[in-house]
Tab-separated table of C-alpha atoms and ligand atoms in Angstrom:
chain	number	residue	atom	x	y	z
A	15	UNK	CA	21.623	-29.876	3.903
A	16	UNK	CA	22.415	-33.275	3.191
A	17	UNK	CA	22.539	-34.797	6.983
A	18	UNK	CA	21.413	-34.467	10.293
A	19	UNK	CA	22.896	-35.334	13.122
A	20	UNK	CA	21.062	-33.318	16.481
A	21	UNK	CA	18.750	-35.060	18.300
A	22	UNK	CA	19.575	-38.534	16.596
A	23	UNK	CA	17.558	-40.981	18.864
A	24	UNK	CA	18.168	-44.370	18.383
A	25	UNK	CA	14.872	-45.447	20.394
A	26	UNK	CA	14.553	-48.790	22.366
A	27	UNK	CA	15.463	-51.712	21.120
A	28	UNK	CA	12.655	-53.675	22.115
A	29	UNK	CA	11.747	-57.541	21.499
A	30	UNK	CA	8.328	-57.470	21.884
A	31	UNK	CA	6.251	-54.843	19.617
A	32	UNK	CA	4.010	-52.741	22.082
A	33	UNK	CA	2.098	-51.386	19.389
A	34	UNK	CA	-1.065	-53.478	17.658
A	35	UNK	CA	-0.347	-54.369	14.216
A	36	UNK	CA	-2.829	-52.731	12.598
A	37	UNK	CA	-0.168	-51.155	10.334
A	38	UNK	CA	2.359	-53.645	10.227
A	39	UNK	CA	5.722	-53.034	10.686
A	40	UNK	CA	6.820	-50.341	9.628
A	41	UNK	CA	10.757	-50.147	8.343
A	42	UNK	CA	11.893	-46.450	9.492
A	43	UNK	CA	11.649	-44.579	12.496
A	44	UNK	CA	11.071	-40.865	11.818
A	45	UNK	CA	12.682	-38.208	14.156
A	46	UNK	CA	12.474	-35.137	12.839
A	47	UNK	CA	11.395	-32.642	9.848
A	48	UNK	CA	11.405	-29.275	8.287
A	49	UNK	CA	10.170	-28.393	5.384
A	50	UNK	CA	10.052	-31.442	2.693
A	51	UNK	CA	12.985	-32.978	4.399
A	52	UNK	CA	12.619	-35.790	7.425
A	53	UNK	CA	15.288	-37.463	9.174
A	54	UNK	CA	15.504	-40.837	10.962
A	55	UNK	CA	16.877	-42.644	14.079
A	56	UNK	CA	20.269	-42.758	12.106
A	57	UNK	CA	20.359	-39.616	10.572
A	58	UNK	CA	19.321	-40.424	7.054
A	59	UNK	CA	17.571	-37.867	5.029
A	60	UNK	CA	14.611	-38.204	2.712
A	61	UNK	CA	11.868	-36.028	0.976
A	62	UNK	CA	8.514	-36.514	2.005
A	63	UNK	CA	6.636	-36.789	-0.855
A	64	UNK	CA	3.641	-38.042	1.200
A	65	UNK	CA	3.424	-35.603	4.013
A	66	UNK	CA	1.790	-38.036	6.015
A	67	UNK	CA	-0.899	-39.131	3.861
A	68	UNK	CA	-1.615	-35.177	2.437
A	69	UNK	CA	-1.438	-33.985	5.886
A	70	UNK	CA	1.486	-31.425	6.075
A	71	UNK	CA	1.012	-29.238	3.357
A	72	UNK	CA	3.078	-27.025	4.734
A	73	UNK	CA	5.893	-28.435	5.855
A	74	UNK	CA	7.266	-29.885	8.500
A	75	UNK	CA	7.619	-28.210	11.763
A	76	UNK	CA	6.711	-24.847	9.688
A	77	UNK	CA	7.320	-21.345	11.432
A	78	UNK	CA	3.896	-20.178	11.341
A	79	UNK	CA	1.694	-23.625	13.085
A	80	UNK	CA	4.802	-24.211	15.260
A	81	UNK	CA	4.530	-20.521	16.576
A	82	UNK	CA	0.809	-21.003	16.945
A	83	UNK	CA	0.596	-23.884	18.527
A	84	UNK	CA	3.237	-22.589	21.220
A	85	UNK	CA	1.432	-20.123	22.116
A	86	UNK	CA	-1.963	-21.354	22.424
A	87	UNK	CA	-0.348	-23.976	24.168
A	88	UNK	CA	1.052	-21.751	26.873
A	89	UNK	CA	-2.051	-19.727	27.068
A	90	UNK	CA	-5.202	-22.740	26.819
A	91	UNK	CA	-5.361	-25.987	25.067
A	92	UNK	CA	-8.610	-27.450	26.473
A	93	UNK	CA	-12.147	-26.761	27.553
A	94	UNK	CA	-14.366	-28.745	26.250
A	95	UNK	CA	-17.734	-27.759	24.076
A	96	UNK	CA	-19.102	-25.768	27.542
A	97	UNK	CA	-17.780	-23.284	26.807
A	98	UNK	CA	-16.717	-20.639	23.887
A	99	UNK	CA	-13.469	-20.337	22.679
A	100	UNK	CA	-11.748	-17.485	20.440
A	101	UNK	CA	-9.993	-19.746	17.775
A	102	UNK	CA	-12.731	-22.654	16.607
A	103	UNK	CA	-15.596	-19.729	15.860
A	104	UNK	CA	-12.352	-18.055	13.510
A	105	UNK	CA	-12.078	-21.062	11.857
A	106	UNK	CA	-15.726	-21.592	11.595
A	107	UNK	CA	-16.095	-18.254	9.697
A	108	UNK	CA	-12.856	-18.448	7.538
A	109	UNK	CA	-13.815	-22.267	6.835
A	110	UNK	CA	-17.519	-21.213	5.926
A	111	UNK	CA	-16.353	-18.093	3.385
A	112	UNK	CA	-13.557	-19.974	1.504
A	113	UNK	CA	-16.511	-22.409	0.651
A	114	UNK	CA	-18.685	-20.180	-0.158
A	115	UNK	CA	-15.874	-18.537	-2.529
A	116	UNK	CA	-16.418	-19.654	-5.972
A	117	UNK	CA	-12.784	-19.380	-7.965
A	118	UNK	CA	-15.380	-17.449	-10.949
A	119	UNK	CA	-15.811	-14.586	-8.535
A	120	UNK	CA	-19.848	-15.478	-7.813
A	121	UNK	CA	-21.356	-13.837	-4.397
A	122	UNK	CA	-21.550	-16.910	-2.138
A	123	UNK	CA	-25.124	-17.637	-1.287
A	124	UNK	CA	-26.449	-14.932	1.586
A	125	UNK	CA	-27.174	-17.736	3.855
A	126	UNK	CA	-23.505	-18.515	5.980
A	127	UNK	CA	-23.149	-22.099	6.607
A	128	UNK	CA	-21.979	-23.550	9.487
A	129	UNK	CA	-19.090	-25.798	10.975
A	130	UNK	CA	-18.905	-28.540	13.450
A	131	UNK	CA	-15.662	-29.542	14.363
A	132	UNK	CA	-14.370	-33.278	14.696
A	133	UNK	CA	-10.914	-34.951	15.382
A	134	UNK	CA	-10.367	-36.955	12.399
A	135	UNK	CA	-11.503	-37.207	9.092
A	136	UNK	CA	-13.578	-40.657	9.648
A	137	UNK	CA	-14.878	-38.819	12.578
A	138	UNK	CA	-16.278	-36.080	9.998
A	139	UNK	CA	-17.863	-38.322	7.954
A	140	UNK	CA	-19.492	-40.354	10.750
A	141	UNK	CA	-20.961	-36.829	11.657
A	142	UNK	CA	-22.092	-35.752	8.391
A	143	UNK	CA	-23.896	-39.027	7.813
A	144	UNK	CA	-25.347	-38.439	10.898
A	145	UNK	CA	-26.510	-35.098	10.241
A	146	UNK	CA	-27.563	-35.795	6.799
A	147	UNK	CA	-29.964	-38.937	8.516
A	148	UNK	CA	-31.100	-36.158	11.116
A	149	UNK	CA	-32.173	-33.319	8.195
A	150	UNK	CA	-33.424	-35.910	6.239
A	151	UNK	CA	-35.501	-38.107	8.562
A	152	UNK	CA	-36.350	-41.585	8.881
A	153	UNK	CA	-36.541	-43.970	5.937
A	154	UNK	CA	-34.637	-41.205	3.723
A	155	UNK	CA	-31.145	-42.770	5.613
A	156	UNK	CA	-29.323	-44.519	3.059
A	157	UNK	CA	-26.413	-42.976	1.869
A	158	UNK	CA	-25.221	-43.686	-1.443
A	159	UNK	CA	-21.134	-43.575	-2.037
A	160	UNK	CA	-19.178	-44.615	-4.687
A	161	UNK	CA	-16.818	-47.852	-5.234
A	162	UNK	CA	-13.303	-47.594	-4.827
A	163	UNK	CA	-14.278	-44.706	-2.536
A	164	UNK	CA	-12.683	-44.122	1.258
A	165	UNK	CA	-14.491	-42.743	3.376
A	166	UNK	CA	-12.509	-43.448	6.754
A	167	UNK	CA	-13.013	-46.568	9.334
A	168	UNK	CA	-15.239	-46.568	11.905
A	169	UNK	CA	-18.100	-48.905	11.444
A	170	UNK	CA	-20.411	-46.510	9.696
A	171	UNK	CA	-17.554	-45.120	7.609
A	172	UNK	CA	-16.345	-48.266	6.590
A	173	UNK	CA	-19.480	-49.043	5.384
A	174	UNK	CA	-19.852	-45.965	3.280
A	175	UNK	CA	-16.181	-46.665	1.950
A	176	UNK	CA	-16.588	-48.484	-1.353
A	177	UNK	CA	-14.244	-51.829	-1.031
A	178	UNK	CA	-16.231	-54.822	-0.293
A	179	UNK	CA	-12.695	-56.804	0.732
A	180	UNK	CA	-12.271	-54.462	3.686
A	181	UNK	CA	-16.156	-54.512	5.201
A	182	UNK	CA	-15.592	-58.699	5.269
A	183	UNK	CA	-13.629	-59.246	8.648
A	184	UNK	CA	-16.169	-56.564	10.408
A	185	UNK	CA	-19.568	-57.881	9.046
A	186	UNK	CA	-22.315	-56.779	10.294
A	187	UNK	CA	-22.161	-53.231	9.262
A	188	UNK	CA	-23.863	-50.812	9.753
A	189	UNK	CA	-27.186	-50.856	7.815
A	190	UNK	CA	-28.123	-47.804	5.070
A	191	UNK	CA	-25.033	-47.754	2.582
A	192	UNK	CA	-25.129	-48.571	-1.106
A	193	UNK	CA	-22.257	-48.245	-3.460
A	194	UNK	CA	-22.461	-47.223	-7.365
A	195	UNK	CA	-19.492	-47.181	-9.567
A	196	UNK	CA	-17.641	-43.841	-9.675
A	197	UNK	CA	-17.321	-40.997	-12.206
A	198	UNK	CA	-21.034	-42.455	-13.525
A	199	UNK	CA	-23.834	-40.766	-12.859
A	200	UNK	CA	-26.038	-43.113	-14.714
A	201	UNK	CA	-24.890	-45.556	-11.869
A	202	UNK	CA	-25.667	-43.420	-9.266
A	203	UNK	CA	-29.459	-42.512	-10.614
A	204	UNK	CA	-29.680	-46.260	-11.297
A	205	UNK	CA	-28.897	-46.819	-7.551
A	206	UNK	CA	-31.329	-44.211	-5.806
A	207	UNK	CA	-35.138	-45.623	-4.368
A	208	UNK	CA	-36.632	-43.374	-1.837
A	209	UNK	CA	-34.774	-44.347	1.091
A	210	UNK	CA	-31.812	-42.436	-0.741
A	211	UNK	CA	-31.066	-39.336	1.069
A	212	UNK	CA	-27.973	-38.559	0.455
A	213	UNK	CA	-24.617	-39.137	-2.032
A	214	UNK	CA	-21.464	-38.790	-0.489
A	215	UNK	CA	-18.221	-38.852	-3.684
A	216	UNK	CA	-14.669	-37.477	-3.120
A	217	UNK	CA	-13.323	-35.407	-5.780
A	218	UNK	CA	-10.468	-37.282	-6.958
A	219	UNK	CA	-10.976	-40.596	-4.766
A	220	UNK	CA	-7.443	-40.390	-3.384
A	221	UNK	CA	-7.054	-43.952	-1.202
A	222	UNK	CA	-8.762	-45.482	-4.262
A	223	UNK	CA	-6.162	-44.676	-6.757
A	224	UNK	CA	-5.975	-40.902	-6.908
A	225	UNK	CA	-9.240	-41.784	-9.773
A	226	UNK	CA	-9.733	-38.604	-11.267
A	227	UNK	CA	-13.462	-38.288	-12.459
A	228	UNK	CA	-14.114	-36.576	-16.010
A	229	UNK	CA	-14.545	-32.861	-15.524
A	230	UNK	CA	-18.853	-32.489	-15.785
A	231	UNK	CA	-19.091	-35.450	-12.872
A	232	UNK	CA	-19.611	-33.123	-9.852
A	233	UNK	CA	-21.837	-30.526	-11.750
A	234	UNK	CA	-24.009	-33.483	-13.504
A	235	UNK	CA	-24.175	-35.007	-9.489
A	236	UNK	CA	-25.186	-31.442	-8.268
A	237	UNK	CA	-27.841	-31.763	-11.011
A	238	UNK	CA	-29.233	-35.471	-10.192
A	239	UNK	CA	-29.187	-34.594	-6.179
A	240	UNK	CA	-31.356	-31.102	-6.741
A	241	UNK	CA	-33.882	-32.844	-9.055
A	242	UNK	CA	-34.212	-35.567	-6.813
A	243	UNK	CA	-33.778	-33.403	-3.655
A	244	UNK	CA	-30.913	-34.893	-1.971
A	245	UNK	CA	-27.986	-33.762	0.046
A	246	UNK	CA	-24.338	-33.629	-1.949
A	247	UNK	CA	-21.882	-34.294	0.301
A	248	UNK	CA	-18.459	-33.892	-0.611
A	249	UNK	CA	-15.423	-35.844	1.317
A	250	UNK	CA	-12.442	-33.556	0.907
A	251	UNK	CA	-10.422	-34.628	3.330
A	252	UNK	CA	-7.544	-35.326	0.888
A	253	UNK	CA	-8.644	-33.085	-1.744
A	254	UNK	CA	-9.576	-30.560	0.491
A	255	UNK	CA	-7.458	-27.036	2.091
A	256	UNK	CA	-5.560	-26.291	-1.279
A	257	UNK	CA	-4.019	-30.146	-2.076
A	258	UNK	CA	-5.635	-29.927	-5.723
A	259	UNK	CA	-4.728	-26.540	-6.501
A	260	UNK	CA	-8.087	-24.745	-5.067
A	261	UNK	CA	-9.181	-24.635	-1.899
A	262	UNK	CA	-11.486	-27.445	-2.510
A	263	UNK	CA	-11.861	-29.690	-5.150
A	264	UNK	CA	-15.275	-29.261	-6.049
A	265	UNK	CA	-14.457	-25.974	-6.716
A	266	UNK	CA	-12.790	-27.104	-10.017
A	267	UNK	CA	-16.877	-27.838	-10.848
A	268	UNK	CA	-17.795	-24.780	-9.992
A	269	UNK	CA	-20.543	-26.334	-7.390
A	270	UNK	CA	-21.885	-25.685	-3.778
A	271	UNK	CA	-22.422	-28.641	-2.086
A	272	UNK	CA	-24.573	-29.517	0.471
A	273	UNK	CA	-22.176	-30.338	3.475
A	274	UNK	CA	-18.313	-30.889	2.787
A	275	UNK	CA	-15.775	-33.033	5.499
A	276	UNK	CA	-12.493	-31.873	5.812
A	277	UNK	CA	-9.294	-33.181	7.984
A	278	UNK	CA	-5.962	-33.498	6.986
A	279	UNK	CA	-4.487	-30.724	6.069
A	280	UNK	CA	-6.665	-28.657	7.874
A	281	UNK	CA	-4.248	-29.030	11.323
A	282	UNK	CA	-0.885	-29.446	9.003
A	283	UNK	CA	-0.503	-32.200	11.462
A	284	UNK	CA	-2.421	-31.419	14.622
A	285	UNK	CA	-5.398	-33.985	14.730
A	286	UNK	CA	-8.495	-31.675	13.270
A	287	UNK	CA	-11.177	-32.505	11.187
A	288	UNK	CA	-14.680	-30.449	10.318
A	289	UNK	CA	-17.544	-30.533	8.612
A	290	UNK	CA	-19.252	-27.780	6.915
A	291	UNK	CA	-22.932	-27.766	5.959
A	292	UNK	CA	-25.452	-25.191	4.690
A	293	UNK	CA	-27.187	-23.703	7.483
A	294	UNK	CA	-30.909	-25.035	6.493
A	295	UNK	CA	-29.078	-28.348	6.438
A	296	UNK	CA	-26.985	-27.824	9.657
A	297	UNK	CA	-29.195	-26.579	11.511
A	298	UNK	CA	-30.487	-30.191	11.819
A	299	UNK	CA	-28.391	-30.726	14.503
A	300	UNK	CA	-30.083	-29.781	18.300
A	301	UNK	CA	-28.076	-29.431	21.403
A	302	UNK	CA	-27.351	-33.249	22.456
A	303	UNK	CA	-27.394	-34.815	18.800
A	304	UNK	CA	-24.029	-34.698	18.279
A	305	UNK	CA	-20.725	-34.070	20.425
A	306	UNK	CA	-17.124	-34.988	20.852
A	307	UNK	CA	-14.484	-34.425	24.556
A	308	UNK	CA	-12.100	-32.659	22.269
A	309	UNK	CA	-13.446	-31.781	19.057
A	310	UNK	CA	-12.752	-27.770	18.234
A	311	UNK	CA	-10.214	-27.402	21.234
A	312	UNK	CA	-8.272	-24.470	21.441
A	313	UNK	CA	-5.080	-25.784	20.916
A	314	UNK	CA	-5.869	-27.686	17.485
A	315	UNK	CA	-8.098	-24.808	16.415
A	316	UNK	CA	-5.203	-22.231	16.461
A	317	UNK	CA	-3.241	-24.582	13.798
A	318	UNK	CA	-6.102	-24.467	12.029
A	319	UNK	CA	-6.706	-20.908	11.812
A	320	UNK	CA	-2.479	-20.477	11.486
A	321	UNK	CA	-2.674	-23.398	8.424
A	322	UNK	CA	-5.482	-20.857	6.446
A	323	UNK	CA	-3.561	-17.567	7.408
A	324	UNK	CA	-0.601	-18.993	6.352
A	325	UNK	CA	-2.010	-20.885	2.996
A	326	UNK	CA	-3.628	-17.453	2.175
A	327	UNK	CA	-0.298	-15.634	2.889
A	328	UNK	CA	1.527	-17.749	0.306
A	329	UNK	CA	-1.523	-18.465	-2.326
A	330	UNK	CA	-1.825	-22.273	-1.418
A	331	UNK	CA	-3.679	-23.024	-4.264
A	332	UNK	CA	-2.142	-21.811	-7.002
A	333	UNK	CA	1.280	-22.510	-5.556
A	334	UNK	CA	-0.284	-26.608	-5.520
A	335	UNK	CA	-1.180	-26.204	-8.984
A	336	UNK	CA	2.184	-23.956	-10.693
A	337	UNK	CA	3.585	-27.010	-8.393
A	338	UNK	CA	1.700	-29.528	-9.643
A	339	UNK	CA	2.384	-28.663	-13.079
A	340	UNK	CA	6.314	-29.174	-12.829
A	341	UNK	CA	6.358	-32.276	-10.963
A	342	UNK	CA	3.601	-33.901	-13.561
A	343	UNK	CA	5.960	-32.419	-16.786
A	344	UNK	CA	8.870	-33.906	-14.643
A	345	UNK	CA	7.557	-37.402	-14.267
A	346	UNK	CA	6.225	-37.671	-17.535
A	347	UNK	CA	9.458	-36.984	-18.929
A	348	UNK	CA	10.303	-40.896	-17.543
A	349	UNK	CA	10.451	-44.193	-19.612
A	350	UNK	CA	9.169	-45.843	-16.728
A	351	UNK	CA	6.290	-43.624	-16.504
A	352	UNK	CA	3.247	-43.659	-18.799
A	353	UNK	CA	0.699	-41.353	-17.494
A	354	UNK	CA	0.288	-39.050	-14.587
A	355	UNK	CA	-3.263	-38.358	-13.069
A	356	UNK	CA	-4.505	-36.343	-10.497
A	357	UNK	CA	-5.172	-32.632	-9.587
A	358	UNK	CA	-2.457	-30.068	-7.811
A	359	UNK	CA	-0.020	-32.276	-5.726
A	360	UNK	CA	-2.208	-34.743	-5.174
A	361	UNK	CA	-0.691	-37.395	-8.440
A	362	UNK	CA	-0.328	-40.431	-9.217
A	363	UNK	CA	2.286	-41.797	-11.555
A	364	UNK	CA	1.053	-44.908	-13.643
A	365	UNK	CA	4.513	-47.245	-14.127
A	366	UNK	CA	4.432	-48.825	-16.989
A	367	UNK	CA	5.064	-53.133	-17.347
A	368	UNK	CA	9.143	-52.773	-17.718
A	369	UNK	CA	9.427	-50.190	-15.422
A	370	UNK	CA	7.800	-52.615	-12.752
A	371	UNK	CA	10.124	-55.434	-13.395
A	372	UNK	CA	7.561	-57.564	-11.666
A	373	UNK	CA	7.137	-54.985	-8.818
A	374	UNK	CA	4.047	-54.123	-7.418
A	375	UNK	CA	4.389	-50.240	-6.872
A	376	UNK	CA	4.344	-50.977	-3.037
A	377	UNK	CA	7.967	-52.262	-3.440
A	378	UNK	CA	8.794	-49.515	-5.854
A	379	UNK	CA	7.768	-47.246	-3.032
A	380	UNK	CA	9.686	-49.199	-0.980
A	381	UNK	CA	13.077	-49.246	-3.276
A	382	UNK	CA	12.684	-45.361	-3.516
A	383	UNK	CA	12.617	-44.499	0.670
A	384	UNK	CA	16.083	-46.454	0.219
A	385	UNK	CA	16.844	-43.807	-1.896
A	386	UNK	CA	15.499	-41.114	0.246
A	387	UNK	CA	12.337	-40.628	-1.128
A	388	UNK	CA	8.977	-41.079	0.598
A	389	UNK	CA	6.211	-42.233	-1.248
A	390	UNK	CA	3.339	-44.899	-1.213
A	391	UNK	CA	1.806	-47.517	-4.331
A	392	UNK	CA	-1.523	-46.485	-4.078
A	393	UNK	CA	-2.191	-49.765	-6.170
A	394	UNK	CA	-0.525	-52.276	-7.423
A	395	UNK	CA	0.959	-50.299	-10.380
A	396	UNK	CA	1.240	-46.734	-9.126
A	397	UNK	CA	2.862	-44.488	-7.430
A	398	UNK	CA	1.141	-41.694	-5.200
A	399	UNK	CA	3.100	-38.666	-5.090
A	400	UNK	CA	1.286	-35.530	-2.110
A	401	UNK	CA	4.380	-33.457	-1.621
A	402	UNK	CA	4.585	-30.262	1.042
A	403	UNK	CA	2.652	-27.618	-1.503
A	404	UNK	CA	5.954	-25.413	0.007
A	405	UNK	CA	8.276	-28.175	-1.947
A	406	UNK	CA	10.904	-26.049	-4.556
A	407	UNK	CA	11.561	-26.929	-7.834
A	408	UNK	CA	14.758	-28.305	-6.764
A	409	UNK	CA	13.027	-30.660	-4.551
A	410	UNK	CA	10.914	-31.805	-7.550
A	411	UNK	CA	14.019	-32.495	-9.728
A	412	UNK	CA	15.538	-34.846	-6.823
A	413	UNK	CA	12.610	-36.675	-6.226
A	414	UNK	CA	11.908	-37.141	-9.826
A	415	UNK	CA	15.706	-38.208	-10.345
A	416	UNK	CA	15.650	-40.934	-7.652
A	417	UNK	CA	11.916	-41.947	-9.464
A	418	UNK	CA	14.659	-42.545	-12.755
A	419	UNK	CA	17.084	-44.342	-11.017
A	420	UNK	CA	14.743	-46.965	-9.087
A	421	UNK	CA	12.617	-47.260	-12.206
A	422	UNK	CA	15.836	-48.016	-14.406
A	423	UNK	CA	17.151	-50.509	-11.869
A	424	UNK	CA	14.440	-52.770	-12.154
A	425	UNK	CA	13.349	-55.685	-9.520
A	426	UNK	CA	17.398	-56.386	-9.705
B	529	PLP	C1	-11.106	-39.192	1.429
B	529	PLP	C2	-10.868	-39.655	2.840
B	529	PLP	N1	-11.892	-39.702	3.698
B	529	PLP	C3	-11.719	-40.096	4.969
B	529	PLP	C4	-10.484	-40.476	5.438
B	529	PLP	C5	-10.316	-40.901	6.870
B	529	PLP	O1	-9.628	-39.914	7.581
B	529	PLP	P1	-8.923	-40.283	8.980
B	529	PLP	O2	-7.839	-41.250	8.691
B	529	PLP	O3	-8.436	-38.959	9.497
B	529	PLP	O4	-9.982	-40.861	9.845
B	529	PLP	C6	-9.393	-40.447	4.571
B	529	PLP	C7	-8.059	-40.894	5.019
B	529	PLP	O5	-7.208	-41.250	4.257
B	529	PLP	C8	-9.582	-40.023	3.242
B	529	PLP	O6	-8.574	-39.996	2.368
């Protein structure tokens, strides 16, 4: 299916932008999508290589959220946290035992942890710093993250997120954050005094650069937070719900850590995020310290617990990583390519001087949704690449192709 021409909406011409421009201004106008493929206002087709920034890992419009959210829809989409619900508590408890699951086969620990849920991913940060400041009490409430880091964009968040350029236009920030350099442990220790309570790292820092940390860094951190008794927490909301080819990155280290944020992919698209924390830690919280109009509603809960049936039915994670492995081979077969880093389908292809042309790999990005790819420059010299984890092989090879054919045309 090369076109698509149901449903083609045009949308308003309009002089005057209603919409801040926060973003910019952004070139196409998406209609539709199944699958990999999207469609615009004029029917042209492209691949999402980007789902969204990691968001739809399975798909577009796919069978299994789409019937879920239907029918939750027709049956009860809000509350509020009043009252109990039947899908958030199944999340909750599927959430809590794929944590718990280490990809060795080791019991989980006896304890169950425990979940709240938030909207966003910034959202579950804000509320794991906050609960990490609540278990750990006053004067233990800095929270050390690394540079290069994201960590999301409210105020707190923003502060945690390690790039100095974007904290200037909101100054003051929040106070208790410190940065360290990433995949450096020495760093970190160097960093720590006693107000330390906490370090907060992604697993691959994905906004950052898709920076891929050497493979002891998460069990040496586990190591420096125990002896010094503070809380790991690990940001997965891009690495997180199968992207890197396990459930969760850190499970790649083999580690539990102490609370773990998630978003994303979580919803496949419906606005979801969570944290997870171990019960001595969660139970922190009291009734009134935290709380959120919509956070664990119904209707975003059933994705949820539809995104893990369905990534279970399928194997998720190794389907990410068999995945991963063809479309790193593919790109690495490319001149203009000289390395490929990253875990699962979350990559990053590093273009190499001639390829560039004197591009930056935002317009490469650009050049390639011309050809009906979608993908973003995650800096200035690469490309990120967080395809559907249901993308075929065939998909891959056209992607990959229309990578060639940009790359060999140069800046011309
Ligand atoms: C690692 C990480 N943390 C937090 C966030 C913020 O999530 P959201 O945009 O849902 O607030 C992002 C978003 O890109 C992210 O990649």
């Amino acid at each position: 299916m090369t076109t698509h021409k149901e449903g083609v909406n045009a949308g308003p011409a309009l002089a005057f932008c209603p919409v801040m421009s926060n973003y910019g201004a952004p070139s196409i106008t998406l209609v539709e999508g199944r699958g990999t493929e999207v469609w615009d206002n004029t029917g042209k087709r492209y691949l999402d290589f980007l789902t969204g920034l990691a968001v739809t890992s399975l798909g577009h419009s796919n069978p299994a959220v789409v019937d879920a959210i239907t029918e939750q829809a027709a049956k009860l989409i809000h509350v509020s946290n009043l009252y109990n619900t039947i899908p958030g508590p199944e999340v909750a408890i599927a959430l809590d035992q794929l944590i718990q699951t280490f990809p060795n086969g080791a019991a989980p620990t006896a304890q169950r942890g425990q979940v709240l849920f938030q909207n966003s991913g910034a959202e579950a940060n804000e509320a794991a710093i906050k609960l990490a400041r609540k278990y750990n009490g006053r004067g233990r409430h800095v929270v050390l993250s690394a540079l290069r880091s994201f960590h999301g964009r409210t105020l707190a968040t923003l502060h945690a997120t390690g790039q100095p350029e974007k904290h200037e236009p909101f100054q003051p920030l929040p106070e208790g954050f410190r940065h360290a350099a990433y995949d450096d442990v020495g760093a970190m220790e160097s960093a720590l005094d006693p107000s330390v309570g906490a370090i907060l790292v992604e697993p691959i820092q994905g906004e950052g650069g898709v920076n891929t940390p050497n493979p002891k860094y998460l069990s040496d951190l586990r190591d420096l937070c125990d002896d010094r008794e503070l809380l790991l927490i690990l940001d997965e909301i891009q690495t997180g719900i199968a992207r890197t080819g396990a459930w969760f990155g850190f499970q790649h280290a083999g580690i539990l850590p102490d609370i773990v944020t998630m978003a994303k992919g979580l919803g496949n698209g419906m606005p979801i995020g969570a944290v997870w924390a171990k019960r001595e830690v969660a139970e922190a919280f009291k009734p009134g310290d935290h709380g959120s109009t919509f956070a664990g509603q119904p209707l975003a809960a059933a994705a949820a617990r539809a995104v893990l049936k369905e990534m279970a039915r399928i194997d998720a994670p190794n389907l990410a990583a068999d995945r991963g492995i063809e479309l790193t081979n593919a790109l690495l077969t490319l001149d203009g390519v000289d390395s490929v880093r990253g875990a699962g389908l979350l990559l990053a292809a590093e273009l190499n001087e001639s390829a560039l042309d004197g591009r930056t790999g935002g317009d490469v990005a650009a050049a390639l949704a011309q050809e009906g790819v979608l993908v973003n420059g995650v800096t200035k010299t690469a490309l990120r690449f967080a395809p559907p984890i249901t993308v075929s092989t065939a998909e891959i090879n056209e992607a990959v192709a229309a990578v060639d054919r940009v790359l060999k045309a140069g800046a011309s």
